[in-house]
Short mmCIF file of C-alpha atoms in Angstrom, two decimals:
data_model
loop_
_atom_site.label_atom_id
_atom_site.label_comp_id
_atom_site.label_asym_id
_atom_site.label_seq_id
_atom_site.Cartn_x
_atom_site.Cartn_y
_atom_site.Cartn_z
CA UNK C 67 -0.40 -14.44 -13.35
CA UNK C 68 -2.46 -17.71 -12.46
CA UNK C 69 -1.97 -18.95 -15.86
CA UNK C 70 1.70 -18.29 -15.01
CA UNK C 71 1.86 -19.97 -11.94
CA UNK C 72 -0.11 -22.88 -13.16
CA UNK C 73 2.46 -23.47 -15.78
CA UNK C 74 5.55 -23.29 -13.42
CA UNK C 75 3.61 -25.81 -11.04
CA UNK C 76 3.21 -28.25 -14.11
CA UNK C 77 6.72 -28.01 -14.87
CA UNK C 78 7.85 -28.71 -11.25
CA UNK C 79 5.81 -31.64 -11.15
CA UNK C 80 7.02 -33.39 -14.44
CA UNK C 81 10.68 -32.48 -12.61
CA UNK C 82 11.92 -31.25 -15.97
CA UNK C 83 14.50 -29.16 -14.93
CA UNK C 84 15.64 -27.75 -18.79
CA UNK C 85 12.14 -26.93 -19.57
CA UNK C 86 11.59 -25.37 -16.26
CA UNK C 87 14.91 -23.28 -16.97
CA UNK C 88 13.97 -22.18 -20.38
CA UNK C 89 10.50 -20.72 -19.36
CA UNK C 90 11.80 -19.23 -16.37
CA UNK C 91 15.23 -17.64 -18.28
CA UNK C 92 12.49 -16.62 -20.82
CA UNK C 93 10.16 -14.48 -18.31
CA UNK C 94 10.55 -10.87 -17.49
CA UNK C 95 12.43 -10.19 -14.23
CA UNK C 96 9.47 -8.76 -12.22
CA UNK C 97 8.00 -11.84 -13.31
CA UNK C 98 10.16 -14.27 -11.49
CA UNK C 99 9.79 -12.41 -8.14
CA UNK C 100 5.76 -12.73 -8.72
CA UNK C 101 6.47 -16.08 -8.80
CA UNK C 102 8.61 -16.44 -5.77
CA UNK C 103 5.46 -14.73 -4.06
CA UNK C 104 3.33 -17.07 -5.06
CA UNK C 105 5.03 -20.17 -4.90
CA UNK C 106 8.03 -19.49 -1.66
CA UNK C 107 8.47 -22.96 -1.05
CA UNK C 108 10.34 -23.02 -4.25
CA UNK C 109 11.88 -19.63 -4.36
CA UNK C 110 16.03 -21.45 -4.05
CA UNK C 111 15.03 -24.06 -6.38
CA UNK C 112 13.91 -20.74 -8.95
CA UNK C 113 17.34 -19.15 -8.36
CA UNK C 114 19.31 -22.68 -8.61
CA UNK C 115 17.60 -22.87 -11.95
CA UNK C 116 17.98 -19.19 -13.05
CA UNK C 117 21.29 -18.40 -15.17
CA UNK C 118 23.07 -16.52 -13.24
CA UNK C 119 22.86 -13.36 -14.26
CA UNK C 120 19.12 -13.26 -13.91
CA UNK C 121 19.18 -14.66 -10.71
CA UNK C 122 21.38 -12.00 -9.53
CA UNK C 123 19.04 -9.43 -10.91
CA UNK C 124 15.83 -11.37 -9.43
CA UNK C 125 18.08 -11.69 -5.83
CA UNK C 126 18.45 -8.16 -6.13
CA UNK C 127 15.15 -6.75 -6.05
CA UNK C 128 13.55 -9.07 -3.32
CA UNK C 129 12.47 -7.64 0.08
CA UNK C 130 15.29 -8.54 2.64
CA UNK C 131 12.83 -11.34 4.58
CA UNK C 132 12.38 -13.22 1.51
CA UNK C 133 16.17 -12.65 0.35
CA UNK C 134 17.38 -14.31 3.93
CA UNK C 135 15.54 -17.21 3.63
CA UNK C 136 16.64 -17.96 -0.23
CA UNK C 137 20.20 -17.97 0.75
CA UNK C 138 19.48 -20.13 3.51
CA UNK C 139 18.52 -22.91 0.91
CA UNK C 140 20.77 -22.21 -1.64
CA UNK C 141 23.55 -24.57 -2.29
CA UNK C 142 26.85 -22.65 -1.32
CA UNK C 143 28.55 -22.82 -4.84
CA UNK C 144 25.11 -20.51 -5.62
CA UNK C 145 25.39 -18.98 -2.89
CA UNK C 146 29.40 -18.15 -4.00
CA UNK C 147 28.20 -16.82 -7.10
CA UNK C 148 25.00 -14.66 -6.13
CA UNK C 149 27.52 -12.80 -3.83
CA UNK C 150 30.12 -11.78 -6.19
CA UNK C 151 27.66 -10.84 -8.60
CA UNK C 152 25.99 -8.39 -6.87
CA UNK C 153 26.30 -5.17 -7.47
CA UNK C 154 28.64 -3.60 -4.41
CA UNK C 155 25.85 -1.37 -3.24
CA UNK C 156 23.26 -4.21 -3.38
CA UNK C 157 25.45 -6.32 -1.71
CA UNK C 158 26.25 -3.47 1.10
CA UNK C 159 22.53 -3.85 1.51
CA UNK C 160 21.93 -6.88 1.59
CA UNK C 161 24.75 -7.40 4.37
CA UNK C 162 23.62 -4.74 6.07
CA UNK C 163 20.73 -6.58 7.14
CA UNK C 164 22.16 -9.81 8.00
CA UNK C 165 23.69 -10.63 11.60
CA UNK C 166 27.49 -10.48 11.92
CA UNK C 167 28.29 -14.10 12.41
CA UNK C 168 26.20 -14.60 8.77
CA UNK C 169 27.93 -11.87 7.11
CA UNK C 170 31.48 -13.16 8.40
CA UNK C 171 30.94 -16.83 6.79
CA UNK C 172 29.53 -14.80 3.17
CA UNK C 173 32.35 -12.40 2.74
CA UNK C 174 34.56 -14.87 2.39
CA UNK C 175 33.17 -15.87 -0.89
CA UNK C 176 34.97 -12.77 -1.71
CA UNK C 177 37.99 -11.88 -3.42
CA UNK C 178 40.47 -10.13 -1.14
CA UNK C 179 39.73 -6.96 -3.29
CA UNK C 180 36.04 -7.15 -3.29
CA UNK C 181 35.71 -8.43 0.60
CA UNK C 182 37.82 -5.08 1.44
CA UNK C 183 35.41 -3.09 -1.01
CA UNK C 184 32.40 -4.29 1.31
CA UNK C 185 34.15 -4.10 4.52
CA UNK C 186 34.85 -0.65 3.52
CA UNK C 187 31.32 0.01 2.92
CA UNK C 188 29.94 -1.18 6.06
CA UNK C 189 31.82 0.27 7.17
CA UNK C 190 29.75 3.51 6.97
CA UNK C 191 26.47 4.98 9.20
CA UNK C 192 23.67 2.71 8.41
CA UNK C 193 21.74 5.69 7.05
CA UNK C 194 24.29 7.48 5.52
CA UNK C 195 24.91 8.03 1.74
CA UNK C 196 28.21 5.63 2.11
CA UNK C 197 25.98 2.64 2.34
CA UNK C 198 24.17 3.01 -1.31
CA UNK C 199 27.55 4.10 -2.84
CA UNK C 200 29.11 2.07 -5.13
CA UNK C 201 32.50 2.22 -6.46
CA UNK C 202 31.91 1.47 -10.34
CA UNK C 203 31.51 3.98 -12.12
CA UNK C 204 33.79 5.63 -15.02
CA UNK C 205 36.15 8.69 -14.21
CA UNK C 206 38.39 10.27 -16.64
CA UNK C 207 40.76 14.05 -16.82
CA UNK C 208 40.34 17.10 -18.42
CA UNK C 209 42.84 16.57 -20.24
CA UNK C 210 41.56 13.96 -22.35
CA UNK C 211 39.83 14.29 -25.59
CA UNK C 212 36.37 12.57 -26.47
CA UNK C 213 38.51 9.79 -28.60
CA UNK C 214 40.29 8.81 -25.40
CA UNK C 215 37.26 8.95 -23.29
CA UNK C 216 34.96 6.74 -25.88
CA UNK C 217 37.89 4.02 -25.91
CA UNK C 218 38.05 4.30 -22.00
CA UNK C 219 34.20 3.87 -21.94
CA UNK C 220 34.47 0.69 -23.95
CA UNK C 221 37.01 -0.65 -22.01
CA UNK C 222 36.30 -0.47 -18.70
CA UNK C 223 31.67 0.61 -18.95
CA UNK C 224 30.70 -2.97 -18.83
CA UNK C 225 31.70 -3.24 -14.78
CA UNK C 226 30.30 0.61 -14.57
CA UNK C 227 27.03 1.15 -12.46
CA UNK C 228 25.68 3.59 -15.37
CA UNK C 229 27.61 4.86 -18.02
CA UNK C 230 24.85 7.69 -18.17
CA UNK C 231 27.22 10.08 -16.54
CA UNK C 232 30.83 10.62 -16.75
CA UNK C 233 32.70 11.91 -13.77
CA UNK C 234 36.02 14.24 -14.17
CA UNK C 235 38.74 13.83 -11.49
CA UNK C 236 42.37 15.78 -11.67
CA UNK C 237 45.39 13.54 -10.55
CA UNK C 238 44.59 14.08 -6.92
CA UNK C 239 41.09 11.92 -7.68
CA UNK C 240 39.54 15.40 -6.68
CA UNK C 241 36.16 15.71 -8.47
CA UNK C 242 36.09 18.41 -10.75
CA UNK C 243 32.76 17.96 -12.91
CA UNK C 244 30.38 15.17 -14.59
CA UNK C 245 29.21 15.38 -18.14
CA UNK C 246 25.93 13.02 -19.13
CA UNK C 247 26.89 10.82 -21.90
CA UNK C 248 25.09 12.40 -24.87
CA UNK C 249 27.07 15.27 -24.47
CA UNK C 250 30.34 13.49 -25.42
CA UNK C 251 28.43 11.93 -28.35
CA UNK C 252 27.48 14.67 -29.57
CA UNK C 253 30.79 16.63 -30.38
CA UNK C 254 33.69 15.56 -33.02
CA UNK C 255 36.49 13.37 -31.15
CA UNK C 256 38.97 15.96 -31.16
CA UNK C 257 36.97 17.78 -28.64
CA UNK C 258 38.80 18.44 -25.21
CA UNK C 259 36.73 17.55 -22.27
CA UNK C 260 37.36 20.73 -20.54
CA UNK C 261 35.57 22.24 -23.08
CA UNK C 262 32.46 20.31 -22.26
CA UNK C 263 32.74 21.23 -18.14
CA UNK C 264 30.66 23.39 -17.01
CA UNK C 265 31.17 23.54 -13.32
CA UNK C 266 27.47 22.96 -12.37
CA UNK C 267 28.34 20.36 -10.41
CA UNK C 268 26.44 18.69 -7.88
CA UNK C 269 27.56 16.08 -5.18
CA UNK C 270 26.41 14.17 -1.97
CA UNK C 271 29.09 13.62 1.12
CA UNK C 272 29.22 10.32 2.01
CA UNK C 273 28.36 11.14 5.35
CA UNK C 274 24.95 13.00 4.30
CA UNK C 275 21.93 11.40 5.35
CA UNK C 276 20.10 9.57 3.21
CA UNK C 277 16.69 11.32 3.87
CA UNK C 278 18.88 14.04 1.92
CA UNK C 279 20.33 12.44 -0.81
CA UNK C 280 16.65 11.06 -1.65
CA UNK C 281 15.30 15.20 -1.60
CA UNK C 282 18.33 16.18 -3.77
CA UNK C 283 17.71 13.71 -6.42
CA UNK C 284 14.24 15.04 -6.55
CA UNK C 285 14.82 18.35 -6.94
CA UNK C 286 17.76 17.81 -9.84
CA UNK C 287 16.45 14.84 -12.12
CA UNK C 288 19.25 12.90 -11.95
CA UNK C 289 19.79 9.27 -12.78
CA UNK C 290 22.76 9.08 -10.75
CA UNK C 291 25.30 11.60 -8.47
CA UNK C 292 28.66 11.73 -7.27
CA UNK C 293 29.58 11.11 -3.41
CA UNK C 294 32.62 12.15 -1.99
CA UNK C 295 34.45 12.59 0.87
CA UNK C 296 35.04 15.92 2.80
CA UNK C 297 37.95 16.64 1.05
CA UNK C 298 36.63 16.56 -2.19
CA UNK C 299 37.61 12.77 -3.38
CA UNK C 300 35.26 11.03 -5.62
CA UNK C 301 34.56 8.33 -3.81
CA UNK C 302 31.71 6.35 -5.48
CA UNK C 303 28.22 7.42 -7.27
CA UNK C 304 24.47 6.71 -6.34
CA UNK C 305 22.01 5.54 -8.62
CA UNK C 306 18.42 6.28 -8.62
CA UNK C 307 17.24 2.79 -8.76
CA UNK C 308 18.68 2.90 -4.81
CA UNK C 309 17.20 6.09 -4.01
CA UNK C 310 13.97 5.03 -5.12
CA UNK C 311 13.97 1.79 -3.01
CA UNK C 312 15.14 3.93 -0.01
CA UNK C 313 12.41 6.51 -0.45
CA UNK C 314 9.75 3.88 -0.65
CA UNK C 315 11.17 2.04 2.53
CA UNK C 316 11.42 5.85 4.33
CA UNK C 317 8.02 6.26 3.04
CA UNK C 318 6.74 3.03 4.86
CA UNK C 319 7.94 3.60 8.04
CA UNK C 320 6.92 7.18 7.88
CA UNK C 321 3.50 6.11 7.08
CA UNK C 322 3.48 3.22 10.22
CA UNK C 323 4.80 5.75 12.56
CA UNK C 324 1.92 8.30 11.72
CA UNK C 325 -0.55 5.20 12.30
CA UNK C 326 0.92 5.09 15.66
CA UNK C 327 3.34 2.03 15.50
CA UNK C 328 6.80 1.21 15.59
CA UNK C 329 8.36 0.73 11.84
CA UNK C 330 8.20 -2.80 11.44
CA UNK C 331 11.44 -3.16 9.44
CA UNK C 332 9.80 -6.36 7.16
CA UNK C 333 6.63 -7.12 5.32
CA UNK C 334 3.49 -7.74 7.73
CA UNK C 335 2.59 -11.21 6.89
CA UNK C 336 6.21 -12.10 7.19
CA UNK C 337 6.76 -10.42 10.59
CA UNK C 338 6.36 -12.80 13.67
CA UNK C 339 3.01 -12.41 16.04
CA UNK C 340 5.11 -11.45 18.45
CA UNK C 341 7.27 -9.05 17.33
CA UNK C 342 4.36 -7.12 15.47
CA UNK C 343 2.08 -6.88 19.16
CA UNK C 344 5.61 -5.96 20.63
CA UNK C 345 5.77 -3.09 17.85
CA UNK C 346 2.31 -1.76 18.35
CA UNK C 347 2.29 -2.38 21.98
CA UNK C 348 4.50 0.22 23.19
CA UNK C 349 2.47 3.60 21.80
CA UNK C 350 -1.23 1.91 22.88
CA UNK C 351 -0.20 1.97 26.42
CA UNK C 352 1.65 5.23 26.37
CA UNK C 353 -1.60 6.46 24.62
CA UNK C 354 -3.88 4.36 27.02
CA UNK C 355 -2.30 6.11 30.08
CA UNK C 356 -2.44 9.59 28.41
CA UNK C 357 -6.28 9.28 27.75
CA UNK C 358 -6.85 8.24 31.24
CA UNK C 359 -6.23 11.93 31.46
CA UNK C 360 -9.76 12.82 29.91
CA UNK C 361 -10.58 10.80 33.09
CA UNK C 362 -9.00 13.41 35.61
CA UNK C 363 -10.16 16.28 33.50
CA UNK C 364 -14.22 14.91 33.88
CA UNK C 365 -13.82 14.43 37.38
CA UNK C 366 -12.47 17.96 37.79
CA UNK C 367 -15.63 19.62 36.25
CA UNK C 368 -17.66 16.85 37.79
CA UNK C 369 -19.96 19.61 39.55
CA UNK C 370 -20.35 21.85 36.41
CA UNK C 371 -21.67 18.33 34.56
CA UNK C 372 -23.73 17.85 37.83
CA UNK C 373 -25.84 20.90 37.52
CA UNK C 374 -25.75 20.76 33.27
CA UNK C 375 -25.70 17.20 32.35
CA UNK C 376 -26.57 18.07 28.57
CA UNK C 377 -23.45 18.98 28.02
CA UNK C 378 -21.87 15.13 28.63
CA UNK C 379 -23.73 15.09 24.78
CA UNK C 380 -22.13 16.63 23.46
CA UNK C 381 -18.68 15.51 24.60
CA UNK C 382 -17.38 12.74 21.59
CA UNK C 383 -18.57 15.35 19.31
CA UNK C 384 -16.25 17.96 20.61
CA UNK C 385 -13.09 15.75 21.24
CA UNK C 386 -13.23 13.85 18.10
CA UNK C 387 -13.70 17.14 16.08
CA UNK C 388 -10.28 18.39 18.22
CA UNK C 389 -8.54 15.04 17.43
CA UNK C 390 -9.92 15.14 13.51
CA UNK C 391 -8.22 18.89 13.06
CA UNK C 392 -4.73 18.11 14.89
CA UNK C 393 -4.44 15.12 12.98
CA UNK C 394 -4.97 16.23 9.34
CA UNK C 395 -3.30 19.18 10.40
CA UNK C 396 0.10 17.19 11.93
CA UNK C 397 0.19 14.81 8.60
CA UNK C 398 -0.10 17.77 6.26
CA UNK C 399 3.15 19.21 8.26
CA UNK C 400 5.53 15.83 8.14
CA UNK C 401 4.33 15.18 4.50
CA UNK C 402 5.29 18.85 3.69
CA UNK C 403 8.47 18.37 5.65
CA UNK C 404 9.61 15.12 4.04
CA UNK C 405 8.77 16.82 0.18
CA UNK C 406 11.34 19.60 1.46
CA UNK C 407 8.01 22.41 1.20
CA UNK C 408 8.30 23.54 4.69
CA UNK C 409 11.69 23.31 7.09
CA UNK C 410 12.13 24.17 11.11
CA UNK C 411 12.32 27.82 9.91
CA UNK C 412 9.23 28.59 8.38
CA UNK C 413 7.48 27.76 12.01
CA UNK C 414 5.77 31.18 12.43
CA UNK C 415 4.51 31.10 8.47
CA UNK C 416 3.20 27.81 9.46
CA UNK C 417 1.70 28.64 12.52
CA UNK C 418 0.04 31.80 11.13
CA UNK C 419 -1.59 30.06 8.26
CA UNK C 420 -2.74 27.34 11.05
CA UNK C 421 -4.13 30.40 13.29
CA UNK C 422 -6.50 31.67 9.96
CA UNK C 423 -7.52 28.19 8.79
CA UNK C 424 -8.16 26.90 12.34
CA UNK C 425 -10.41 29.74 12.97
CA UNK C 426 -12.20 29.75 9.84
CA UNK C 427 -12.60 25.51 10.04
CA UNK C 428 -13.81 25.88 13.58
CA UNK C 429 -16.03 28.84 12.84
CA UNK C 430 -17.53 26.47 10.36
CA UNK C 431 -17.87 23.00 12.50
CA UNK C 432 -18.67 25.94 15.27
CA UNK C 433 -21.90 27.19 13.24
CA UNK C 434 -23.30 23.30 12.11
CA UNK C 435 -22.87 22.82 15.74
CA UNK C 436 -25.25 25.42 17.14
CA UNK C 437 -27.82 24.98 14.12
CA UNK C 438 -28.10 20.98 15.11
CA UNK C 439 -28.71 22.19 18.71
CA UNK C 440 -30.98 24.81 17.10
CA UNK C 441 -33.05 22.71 14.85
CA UNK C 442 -33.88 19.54 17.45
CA UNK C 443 -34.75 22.06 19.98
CA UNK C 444 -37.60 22.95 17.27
CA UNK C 445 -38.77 19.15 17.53
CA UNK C 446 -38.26 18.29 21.03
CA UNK C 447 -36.73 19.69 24.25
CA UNK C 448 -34.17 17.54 24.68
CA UNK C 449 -31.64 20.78 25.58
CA UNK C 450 -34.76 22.35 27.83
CA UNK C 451 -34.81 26.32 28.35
CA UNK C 452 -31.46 27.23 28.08
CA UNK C 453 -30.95 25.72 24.68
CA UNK C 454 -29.24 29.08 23.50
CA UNK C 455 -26.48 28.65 25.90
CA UNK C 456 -26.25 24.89 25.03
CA UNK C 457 -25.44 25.61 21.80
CA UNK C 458 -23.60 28.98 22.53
CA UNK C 459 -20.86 26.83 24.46
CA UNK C 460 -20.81 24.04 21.88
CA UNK C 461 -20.37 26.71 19.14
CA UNK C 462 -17.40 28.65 20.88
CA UNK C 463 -15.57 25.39 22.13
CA UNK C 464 -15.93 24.11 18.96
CA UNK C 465 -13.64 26.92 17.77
CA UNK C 466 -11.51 27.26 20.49
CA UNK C 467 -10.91 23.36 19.93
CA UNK C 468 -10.35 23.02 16.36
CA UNK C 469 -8.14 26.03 16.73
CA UNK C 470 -5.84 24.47 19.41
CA UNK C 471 -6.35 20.84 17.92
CA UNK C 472 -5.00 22.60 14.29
CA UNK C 473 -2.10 24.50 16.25
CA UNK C 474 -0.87 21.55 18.41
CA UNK C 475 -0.90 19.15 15.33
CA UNK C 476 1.40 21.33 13.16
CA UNK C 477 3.94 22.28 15.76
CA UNK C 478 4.43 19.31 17.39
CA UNK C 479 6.42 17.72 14.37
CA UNK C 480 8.42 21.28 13.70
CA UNK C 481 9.09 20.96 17.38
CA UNK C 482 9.94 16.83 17.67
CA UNK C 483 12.53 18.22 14.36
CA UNK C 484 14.29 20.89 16.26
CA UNK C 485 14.84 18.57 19.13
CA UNK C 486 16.81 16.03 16.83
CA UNK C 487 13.93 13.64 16.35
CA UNK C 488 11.69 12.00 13.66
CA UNK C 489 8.46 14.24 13.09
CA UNK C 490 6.80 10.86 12.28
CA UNK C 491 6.67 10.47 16.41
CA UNK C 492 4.32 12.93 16.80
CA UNK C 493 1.55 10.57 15.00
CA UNK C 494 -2.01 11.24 14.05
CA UNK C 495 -3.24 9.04 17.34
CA UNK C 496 -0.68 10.82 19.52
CA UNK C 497 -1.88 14.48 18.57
CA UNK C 498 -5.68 12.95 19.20
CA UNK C 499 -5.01 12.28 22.05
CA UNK C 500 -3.48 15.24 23.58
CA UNK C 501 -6.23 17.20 21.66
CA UNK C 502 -9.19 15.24 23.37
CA UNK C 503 -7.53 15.63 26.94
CA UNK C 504 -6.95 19.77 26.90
CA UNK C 505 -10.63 19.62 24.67
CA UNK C 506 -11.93 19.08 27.75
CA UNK C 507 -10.65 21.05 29.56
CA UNK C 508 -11.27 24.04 27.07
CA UNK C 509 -15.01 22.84 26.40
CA UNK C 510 -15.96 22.76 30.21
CA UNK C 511 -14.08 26.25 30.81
CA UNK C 512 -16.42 27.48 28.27
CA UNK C 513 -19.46 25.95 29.80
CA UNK C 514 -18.48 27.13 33.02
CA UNK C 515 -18.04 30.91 31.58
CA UNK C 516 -21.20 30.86 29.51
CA UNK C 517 -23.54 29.02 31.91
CA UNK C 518 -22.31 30.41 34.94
CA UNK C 519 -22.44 26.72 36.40
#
């Protein structure tokens, strides 16, 4: 890559254009967008240079950030030509993102029929299926034979999203069935294509979520489905290639949201100061204020630590063990949940495994606990004559902890999902924290109980 990028910058300093185009038209695509990483300042001048079917294919697969402020520097014959280039689903994207006054002065590069196309597709819910849809794709009857369908393929393929899968539609434009290429390649000519239907068909609504479509292509291996409307009409397909940039971007904000933040929408060294503190802001002070709780909870039991100050020890150890459990336990849950494993349904199978393995995981942290206790009151009396008790207490509110900390992590984001919301809310930090506040409370209970304090 440096030997790369120390090329281009030779080039750009001799200002030969031609050779600067023939290297560059002569690099892989993945390539090119290394490049633009490395060297922004010239990422317009790249695309200027670019024929311009590989700079629509380089545009294409840029992070939005980075695609905004190309087009901002592109001339506007380029930009003209990047636009109706794109691929109507890219494009949907891409407009998707920008503000309405921006995408109001870029559709009207547009043809009438392609401005209507994209108006037609923003049309749509931003997450919905409609928005990664595009309308190129080949469709032919059962009435045809393979001949037909081969000549129609030829014709009319090269503007086709993939020609991987054919799509059959009766006269209404109802969707009847798709066959994948090689099985029309396969037969003689003469073959009908009802003959090659086999009715195990699957399609997305364009109203489905997205989340969705992403777990359907999973669980079918396909390269690209159908989407149509509710009655039926084949309105458009879905590639992979989409689904897979989707799932990484749900994947993302999944992942930010269980680190306790707000998504953050755009790459972190492009995302202003501001806007990132105002992002991560919001769930340290709603945290903050919730572990001032652990506060309230001390001061309650303030005579029990009084009379058995040992046990303040001991307190990190028991919260942070708590915290540790609900957290593993509440990202195991949304991971499981966004692979499609577990579902709002299977609560009680979840909760009963949680009941066994929270038991048996605070049994264990329980045990190590009282042996520590056991094995420095052998070297010291640091613990003084009760020490049994000490680690008695520790012991059983280790279990009782862990149990509740294991418990509260995987129902909170079966919960925040039969309320309508994202199970990614109910982060890692946020289950800490209401772990360490009622670990208190459970731990001093204990003490109280046990050491009759």
């Amino acid at each position: 890559m440096e030997e790369m990028v120390e090329q281009v910058e030779a080039l750009l300093e001799q200002g030969d254009v031609n050779q600067l185009q023939d290297y560059l038209n002569n690099l892989n695509i993945s390539d090119v967008e290394q490049l633009i990483d490395e060297l922004p300042e010239h990422a317009a001048m790249f695309l200027e240079t670019l024929s311009l079917n590989r700079a629509v294919n380089v545009f294409r697969i840029l992070d939005f950030p980075t695609q905004e402020r190309i087009i901002k520097k592109l001339s506007g014959k380029k930009i003209a030509e990047l636009i109706n280039e794109l691929p109507p689903d890219d494009r949907t994207a891409f407009f998707g993102e920008l503000h309405g006054d921006t995408v109001k002065s870029l559709i009207l590069h547009l043809p009438p029929n392609d401005r209507k196309e994209a108006l037609s597709l923003l049309g749509y819910k931003e997450d919905s299926v409609g928005r990664l849809m595009t309308p190129d794709y080949i469709a032919v009857r059962k009435t045809w034979d393979v001949q037909r369908v081969l000549n129609h393929i030829r014709r009319f393929g090269k503007n086709s999203e993939t020609i991987d899968v054919i799509y059959v539609i009766d006269d209404n434009g109802v969707l009847l069935d798709d066959i994948r290429i090689r099985e029309i390649l396969l037969v003689v000519p003469e073959t009908k294509i009802i003959d090659l239907m086999d009715s195990r068909l699957i399609a997305l609504n364009v109203n489905d979520p997205q989340e969705e479509a992403i777990n359907i292509f999973r669980m079918n291996n396909r390269v690209a489905l159908p989407v149509t409307d509710n009655d039926n009409i084949l309105l458009g397909i879905v590639t992979v290639d989409d689904i897979l940039w989707i799932a990484n971007e749900e994947y993302t904000e999944d992942i930010q949201k269980i680190g306790g933040t707000e998504a953050l929408d755009e790459p972190y060294l492009d995302i202003p100061l501001l806007r990132l503190v105002k992002k991560r802001v919001g769930w340290l002070i709603i945290l903050f204020l919730s572990e001032m709780l652990t506060a309230t909870a001390m001061g309650f039991f303030e005579g029990a630590i009084e009379k058995a100050v040992v046990l303040a020890l001991f307190i990190p150890l028991i919260i942070s063990s708590g915290g540790n459990s609900g957290s593993q336990a509440s990202t195991l849950i949304i991971q499981a949940m966004a692979l499609g494993e577990v579902t709002v349904r299977d609560w009680w199978r979840v909760m009963r495994r949680e009941l066994v393995s929270g038991l048996m995981l605070g049994a264990t942290l329980g045990t190590i606990g009282f042996f520590r206790i056991y094995i420095w009151t052998m070297f010291s009396n640091v613990y003084g004559p009760h020490w049994i008790l000490v680690g008695l207490t520790v012991g059983i509110a280790l279990v009782g902890i862990v149990l509740w900390g294991s418990l509260a992590g995987s129902m909170l984001p079966l919960a925040l999902k039969r309320l309508g919301l994202d199970p990614a809310t109910s982060s890692a930090p946020f289950v800490a924290t209401l772990v360490d506040v009622t670990g208190l409370i459970i731990y001093f209970s204990i003490a109280v109980v046990i050491m009759r304090i």
